[in-house]
Amino acid sequence: MAASTPLNARFFTRAQGDIRRITGELGNLQAQIASTVKADTLQGFGSASSRILSATSMRANTDARASVLNQLEARFGVQAAALGQVSNASQDLALSIREAISANDGRGVSTELDLAFNSIVSALNETWNGQPMFAGERQSGAPVKLTSLNQLVTTTQPEDMFDEASRHQIIDTGEGAPIKLAAKASELSTGLFDTLRQLKMMLDSAGGTLGSPLSGSTTDLLNTLAAQLDNHAKDFVTEEGRTGQLQNRFEQDGARLQARSDLLTKEIGEQTDANLAEVSIRLNTLLTQYEAAAKTFSQLSQLSLLKYL
């Protein structure tokens, strides 16, 4: 019995070691099943950790750029709508003037001018996330200071009509040259406000409203103003088109960045995600080994006790 004691001791120690090793591996596999990842720290991924860190950083940068483009895409949708509103108001006023000429009755022009003016000012003072869109770099306040047609008549200097930054709002998306988000209100509408001022002064000189029938000189001036309004409307349509092109570009760039993010996510997952099928097979194998080691350990424990009985 004494001769076999050292051999029993070696088997006993080995069985203890197997049980500790298997218990550790079982705990790791059960953690993988619970979390669906191979390790809970970057260090746990071994040699793949540097690739995982690099891909994760690239994905974060890609997602940040995609988020900016999504915001810009939404902003340009609102911006295009505002520009379209100015264009429509100008065209509607031109149409009303021509209808008045056709009917030889200008009594409704004053009302149409009021409606157009209010719509134009509202559109040019449109904001996105609290920031005026047509005020350049300015972060707050309305770029168009005019509040009434009477004020328009007496206000002719740009600094009295507009409240804007000296520079345009520029954004760098990381793709090519920086992009100007929008023209400033003064650049877009100074000519349009000049036309509205002429029409208002014409109405004021007639006592506030045009009568019926219209005189030849009145008709000629109305035709001139209607043509000017058409031209101003076309300018806003052109700017709206530019805005739409940028919106489409950002939509396409955003889709491309999303595809890149998905690819990086897949790459990261291939390195970090646990293969549950393989984990299950390994878990069953270890359980079998554990049962065998535990049985051996139990038997050796009984043999060790017999020498003292």
Short mmCIF file of C-alpha atoms in Angstrom, two decimals:
data_model
loop_
_atom_site.label_atom_id
_atom_site.label_comp_id
_atom_site.label_asym_id
_atom_site.label_seq_id
_atom_site.Cartn_x
_atom_site.Cartn_y
_atom_site.Cartn_z
CA MET A 1 0.00 0.00 0.00
CA ALA A 2 2.86 2.35 0.88
CA ALA A 3 4.48 1.79 -2.55
CA SER A 4 1.37 2.95 -4.34
CA THR A 5 0.89 6.06 -2.22
CA PRO A 6 3.08 8.41 -4.34
CA LEU A 7 1.33 7.25 -7.53
CA ASN A 8 -2.06 7.81 -5.92
CA ALA A 9 -0.95 11.24 -4.83
CA ARG A 10 0.09 12.19 -8.36
CA PHE A 11 -3.24 11.03 -9.80
CA PHE A 12 -5.05 12.80 -6.97
CA THR A 13 -3.26 16.10 -7.68
CA ARG A 14 -3.80 15.73 -11.41
CA ALA A 15 -7.52 15.08 -10.91
CA GLN A 16 -7.76 18.22 -8.73
CA GLY A 17 -6.03 20.24 -11.44
CA ASP A 18 -8.35 18.89 -14.14
CA ILE A 19 -11.40 19.81 -12.10
CA ARG A 20 -10.13 23.36 -11.50
CA ARG A 21 -9.26 23.81 -15.20
CA ILE A 22 -12.55 22.42 -16.43
CA THR A 23 -14.50 24.50 -13.89
CA GLY A 24 -12.76 27.66 -15.16
CA GLU A 25 -13.47 26.81 -18.80
CA LEU A 26 -17.09 26.00 -18.00
CA GLY A 27 -17.49 29.40 -16.33
CA ASN A 28 -15.99 31.13 -19.37
CA LEU A 29 -18.25 29.24 -21.79
CA GLN A 30 -21.35 29.96 -19.71
CA ALA A 31 -20.39 33.67 -19.71
CA GLN A 32 -20.08 33.55 -23.51
CA ILE A 33 -23.55 32.05 -23.82
CA ALA A 34 -25.01 34.71 -21.51
CA SER A 35 -23.29 37.67 -23.21
CA THR A 36 -22.90 36.19 -26.74
CA VAL A 37 -19.31 37.57 -26.86
CA LYS A 38 -16.06 35.70 -26.51
CA ALA A 39 -14.60 37.90 -23.77
CA ASP A 40 -15.65 40.74 -21.48
CA THR A 41 -12.43 42.76 -21.88
CA LEU A 42 -10.38 43.76 -24.91
CA GLN A 43 -7.41 41.92 -23.48
CA GLY A 44 -9.43 38.74 -23.50
CA PHE A 45 -9.44 38.69 -27.30
CA GLY A 46 -5.67 38.21 -27.47
CA SER A 47 -3.99 38.95 -30.80
CA ALA A 48 -7.32 40.07 -32.33
CA SER A 49 -7.62 42.97 -29.87
CA SER A 50 -5.74 45.45 -32.08
CA ARG A 51 -7.95 44.65 -35.09
CA ILE A 52 -11.07 44.96 -32.96
CA LEU A 53 -9.91 48.32 -31.54
CA SER A 54 -9.10 49.66 -35.02
CA ALA A 55 -12.42 48.52 -36.52
CA THR A 56 -14.37 49.89 -33.55
CA SER A 57 -12.68 53.29 -33.91
CA MET A 58 -13.38 53.36 -37.65
CA ARG A 59 -17.03 52.46 -37.07
CA ALA A 60 -17.45 55.20 -34.46
CA ASN A 61 -15.99 57.75 -36.88
CA THR A 62 -18.17 56.47 -39.71
CA ASP A 63 -21.32 56.57 -37.57
CA ALA A 64 -20.53 60.12 -36.42
CA ARG A 65 -20.17 61.31 -40.03
CA ALA A 66 -23.36 59.49 -41.01
CA SER A 67 -25.22 61.20 -38.16
CA VAL A 68 -24.04 64.63 -39.37
CA LEU A 69 -25.15 63.84 -42.92
CA ASN A 70 -28.56 62.66 -41.70
CA GLN A 71 -28.99 65.95 -39.85
CA LEU A 72 -27.94 67.91 -42.93
CA GLU A 73 -30.29 65.91 -45.13
CA ALA A 74 -33.18 66.80 -42.82
CA ARG A 75 -32.08 70.45 -42.65
CA PHE A 76 -31.98 70.76 -46.43
CA GLY A 77 -35.50 69.38 -46.62
CA VAL A 78 -36.72 72.26 -44.42
CA GLN A 79 -34.49 74.73 -46.28
CA ALA A 80 -35.85 73.67 -49.67
CA ALA A 81 -39.40 74.06 -48.37
CA ALA A 82 -38.63 77.61 -47.16
CA LEU A 83 -37.13 78.58 -50.51
CA GLY A 84 -40.11 77.06 -52.27
CA GLN A 85 -42.42 79.09 -50.06
CA VAL A 86 -40.76 82.35 -51.17
CA SER A 87 -40.91 81.29 -54.81
CA ASN A 88 -44.59 80.37 -54.53
CA ALA A 89 -45.47 83.61 -52.74
CA SER A 90 -43.75 85.63 -55.47
CA GLN A 91 -45.45 83.69 -58.25
CA ASP A 92 -48.86 83.93 -56.55
CA LEU A 93 -48.50 87.69 -56.22
CA ALA A 94 -47.47 87.99 -59.88
CA LEU A 95 -50.50 85.92 -60.87
CA SER A 96 -52.81 88.07 -58.74
CA ILE A 97 -51.45 91.19 -60.41
CA ARG A 98 -52.08 89.77 -63.88
CA GLU A 99 -55.59 88.70 -62.88
CA ALA A 100 -56.22 92.26 -61.66
CA ILE A 101 -54.99 93.63 -65.01
CA SER A 102 -57.17 91.15 -66.88
CA ALA A 103 -60.22 92.11 -64.80
CA ASN A 104 -59.28 95.80 -64.95
CA ASP A 105 -59.79 95.83 -61.16
CA GLY A 106 -56.88 96.29 -58.76
CA ARG A 107 -58.76 96.35 -55.48
CA GLY A 108 -57.49 92.95 -54.37
CA VAL A 109 -53.78 93.61 -55.00
CA SER A 110 -53.23 95.20 -51.57
CA THR A 111 -54.42 92.09 -49.75
CA GLU A 112 -52.34 89.81 -51.95
CA LEU A 113 -49.26 91.95 -51.29
CA ASP A 114 -49.77 91.66 -47.53
CA LEU A 115 -50.07 87.87 -47.77
CA ALA A 116 -46.99 87.57 -49.98
CA PHE A 117 -44.87 89.82 -47.75
CA ASN A 118 -45.72 87.89 -44.58
CA SER A 119 -45.09 84.54 -46.25
CA ILE A 120 -41.72 85.67 -47.65
CA VAL A 121 -40.47 87.09 -44.35
CA SER A 122 -41.60 83.99 -42.47
CA ALA A 123 -39.79 81.69 -44.89
CA LEU A 124 -36.54 83.69 -44.84
CA ASN A 125 -36.60 83.65 -41.02
CA GLU A 126 -37.05 79.87 -40.92
CA THR A 127 -34.84 78.05 -38.41
CA TRP A 128 -33.31 74.61 -37.98
CA ASN A 129 -32.68 73.44 -34.41
CA GLY A 130 -33.12 77.02 -33.28
CA GLN A 131 -30.57 78.48 -35.70
CA PRO A 132 -31.68 80.75 -38.57
CA MET A 133 -30.91 79.09 -41.90
CA PHE A 134 -30.32 82.24 -43.95
CA ALA A 135 -28.27 84.33 -41.50
CA GLY A 136 -24.81 82.97 -42.27
CA GLU A 137 -22.84 81.95 -39.19
CA ARG A 138 -25.22 83.75 -36.83
CA GLN A 139 -26.62 81.28 -34.29
CA SER A 140 -29.76 83.16 -33.26
CA GLY A 141 -32.11 85.94 -34.23
CA ALA A 142 -34.10 86.58 -37.40
CA PRO A 143 -32.06 87.56 -40.49
CA VAL A 144 -34.93 89.69 -41.87
CA LYS A 145 -35.67 92.58 -39.50
CA LEU A 146 -38.68 93.86 -41.44
CA THR A 147 -42.05 93.28 -39.79
CA SER A 148 -44.42 95.28 -42.00
CA LEU A 149 -44.79 96.75 -45.46
CA ASN A 150 -44.85 100.25 -43.96
CA GLN A 151 -41.42 99.56 -42.44
CA LEU A 152 -40.21 98.25 -45.81
CA VAL A 153 -41.13 101.53 -47.50
CA THR A 154 -39.03 103.57 -45.07
CA THR A 155 -36.14 101.12 -44.79
CA THR A 156 -33.72 100.96 -47.69
CA GLN A 157 -30.29 100.32 -46.19
CA PRO A 158 -29.23 96.62 -46.01
CA GLU A 159 -28.01 96.93 -42.42
CA ASP A 160 -31.47 98.16 -41.39
CA MET A 161 -33.25 95.37 -43.27
CA PHE A 162 -31.06 92.38 -42.39
CA ASP A 163 -29.32 90.99 -39.32
CA GLU A 164 -26.72 88.52 -40.58
CA ALA A 165 -23.18 87.30 -39.96
CA SER A 166 -20.53 88.54 -42.33
CA ARG A 167 -19.61 84.99 -43.36
CA HIS A 168 -21.67 82.12 -44.68
CA GLN A 169 -22.25 79.02 -42.60
CA ILE A 170 -19.80 76.40 -43.88
CA ILE A 171 -19.55 72.71 -43.03
CA ASP A 172 -16.82 70.19 -43.78
CA THR A 173 -18.20 66.68 -44.17
CA GLY A 174 -14.79 65.17 -44.80
CA GLU A 175 -15.61 64.61 -48.46
CA GLY A 176 -13.94 67.19 -50.69
CA ALA A 177 -14.16 70.95 -50.25
CA PRO A 178 -16.25 72.54 -47.44
CA ILE A 179 -19.86 73.26 -48.38
CA LYS A 180 -21.84 76.50 -48.02
CA LEU A 181 -25.12 75.52 -46.39
CA ALA A 182 -27.16 78.44 -47.70
CA ALA A 183 -27.02 81.90 -49.18
CA LYS A 184 -27.82 84.74 -46.80
CA ALA A 185 -31.23 86.40 -46.77
CA SER A 186 -29.81 89.68 -48.11
CA GLU A 187 -28.26 87.88 -51.08
CA LEU A 188 -31.49 86.07 -51.83
CA SER A 189 -34.12 88.72 -51.29
CA THR A 190 -32.82 92.29 -51.62
CA GLY A 191 -34.13 92.53 -55.18
CA LEU A 192 -37.41 90.92 -54.22
CA PHE A 193 -37.96 93.39 -51.38
CA ASP A 194 -37.19 96.25 -53.78
CA THR A 195 -40.03 95.03 -56.01
CA LEU A 196 -42.42 94.69 -53.07
CA ARG A 197 -41.46 98.21 -51.95
CA GLN A 198 -42.29 99.61 -55.40
CA LEU A 199 -45.67 97.91 -55.34
CA LYS A 200 -46.42 99.17 -51.82
CA MET A 201 -45.44 102.74 -52.74
CA MET A 202 -47.67 102.49 -55.81
CA LEU A 203 -50.58 101.45 -53.62
CA ASP A 204 -49.85 104.19 -51.08
CA SER A 205 -49.79 106.82 -53.81
CA ALA A 206 -53.24 105.59 -54.88
CA GLY A 207 -54.61 105.97 -51.37
CA GLY A 208 -53.85 102.44 -50.18
CA THR A 209 -55.62 100.47 -52.87
CA LEU A 210 -55.96 100.39 -56.63
CA GLY A 211 -59.36 101.06 -58.04
CA SER A 212 -61.29 100.03 -61.08
CA PRO A 213 -60.78 100.62 -63.90
CA LEU A 214 -56.97 100.72 -64.02
CA SER A 215 -55.20 103.47 -65.90
CA GLY A 216 -52.79 102.72 -68.70
CA SER A 217 -49.74 103.83 -66.67
CA THR A 218 -50.87 101.75 -63.71
CA THR A 219 -51.30 98.71 -65.93
CA ASP A 220 -47.84 99.18 -67.43
CA LEU A 221 -46.20 99.42 -64.01
CA LEU A 222 -48.12 96.40 -62.75
CA ASN A 223 -46.95 94.37 -65.75
CA THR A 224 -43.36 95.40 -65.03
CA LEU A 225 -43.65 94.45 -61.36
CA ALA A 226 -45.26 91.08 -62.22
CA ALA A 227 -42.36 90.30 -64.58
CA GLN A 228 -39.88 91.20 -61.84
CA LEU A 229 -41.66 88.93 -59.41
CA ASP A 230 -41.45 86.06 -61.92
CA ASN A 231 -37.70 86.59 -62.21
CA HIS A 232 -37.26 86.66 -58.43
CA ALA A 233 -39.29 83.47 -58.17
CA LYS A 234 -36.99 81.79 -60.70
CA ASP A 235 -33.95 82.78 -58.60
CA PHE A 236 -35.45 81.04 -55.59
CA VAL A 237 -36.32 77.99 -57.69
CA THR A 238 -32.64 77.83 -58.73
CA GLU A 239 -31.52 78.03 -55.10
CA GLU A 240 -34.09 75.42 -54.15
CA GLY A 241 -32.65 73.16 -56.86
CA ARG A 242 -29.14 73.57 -55.46
CA THR A 243 -30.46 72.68 -52.02
CA GLY A 244 -32.16 69.59 -53.42
CA GLN A 245 -28.94 68.48 -55.10
CA LEU A 246 -27.07 68.75 -51.80
CA GLN A 247 -29.84 66.87 -50.03
CA ASN A 248 -29.62 64.03 -52.56
CA ARG A 249 -25.84 63.98 -52.28
CA PHE A 250 -25.97 63.71 -48.50
CA GLU A 251 -28.60 60.99 -48.74
CA GLN A 252 -26.33 58.94 -51.02
CA ASP A 253 -23.26 59.60 -48.86
CA GLY A 254 -25.23 58.61 -45.78
CA ALA A 255 -26.28 55.33 -47.38
CA ARG A 256 -22.67 54.63 -48.32
CA LEU A 257 -21.47 55.34 -44.79
CA GLN A 258 -24.22 53.12 -43.36
CA ALA A 259 -23.07 50.28 -45.60
CA ARG A 260 -19.50 50.81 -44.40
CA SER A 261 -20.65 50.82 -40.78
CA ASP A 262 -22.54 47.57 -41.34
CA LEU A 263 -19.42 46.00 -42.86
CA LEU A 264 -17.31 47.09 -39.90
CA THR A 265 -19.94 45.78 -37.49
CA LYS A 266 -19.79 42.42 -39.24
CA GLU A 267 -16.00 42.42 -39.08
CA ILE A 268 -16.07 43.23 -35.36
CA GLY A 269 -18.70 40.58 -34.76
CA GLU A 270 -16.60 37.93 -36.47
CA GLN A 271 -13.83 38.71 -33.99
CA THR A 272 -15.90 39.19 -30.85
CA ASP A 273 -19.18 37.28 -31.14
CA ALA A 274 -19.30 33.86 -29.60
CA ASN A 275 -20.23 30.96 -31.90
CA LEU A 276 -23.02 29.54 -29.78
CA ALA A 277 -23.06 26.24 -31.68
CA GLU A 278 -19.35 25.71 -31.08
CA VAL A 279 -19.69 26.88 -27.48
CA SER A 280 -22.50 24.38 -26.87
CA ILE A 281 -20.43 21.51 -28.28
CA ARG A 282 -17.42 22.54 -26.20
CA LEU A 283 -19.63 22.89 -23.13
CA ASN A 284 -21.00 19.35 -23.50
CA THR A 285 -17.46 18.00 -23.99
CA LEU A 286 -16.22 19.73 -20.86
CA LEU A 287 -19.18 18.49 -18.83
CA THR A 288 -18.28 14.94 -19.84
CA GLN A 289 -14.66 15.57 -18.90
CA TYR A 290 -15.77 17.14 -15.65
CA GLU A 291 -17.86 14.11 -14.72
CA ALA A 292 -14.91 11.80 -15.50
CA ALA A 293 -12.47 13.92 -13.49
CA ALA A 294 -14.87 14.19 -10.59
CA LYS A 295 -15.37 10.43 -10.58
CA THR A 296 -11.60 9.83 -10.61
CA PHE A 297 -11.12 12.39 -7.85
CA SER A 298 -13.80 10.68 -5.75
CA GLN A 299 -12.25 7.26 -6.23
CA LEU A 300 -8.76 8.48 -5.35
CA SER A 301 -10.14 10.22 -2.30
CA GLN A 302 -11.63 6.93 -1.10
CA LEU A 303 -8.30 5.11 -1.69
CA SER A 304 -6.48 7.75 0.34
CA LEU A 305 -8.91 7.31 3.20
CA LEU A 306 -8.57 3.48 3.21
CA LYS A 307 -4.94 3.67 4.36
CA TYR A 308 -6.10 5.28 7.57
CA LEU A 309 -8.95 2.85 8.24
#
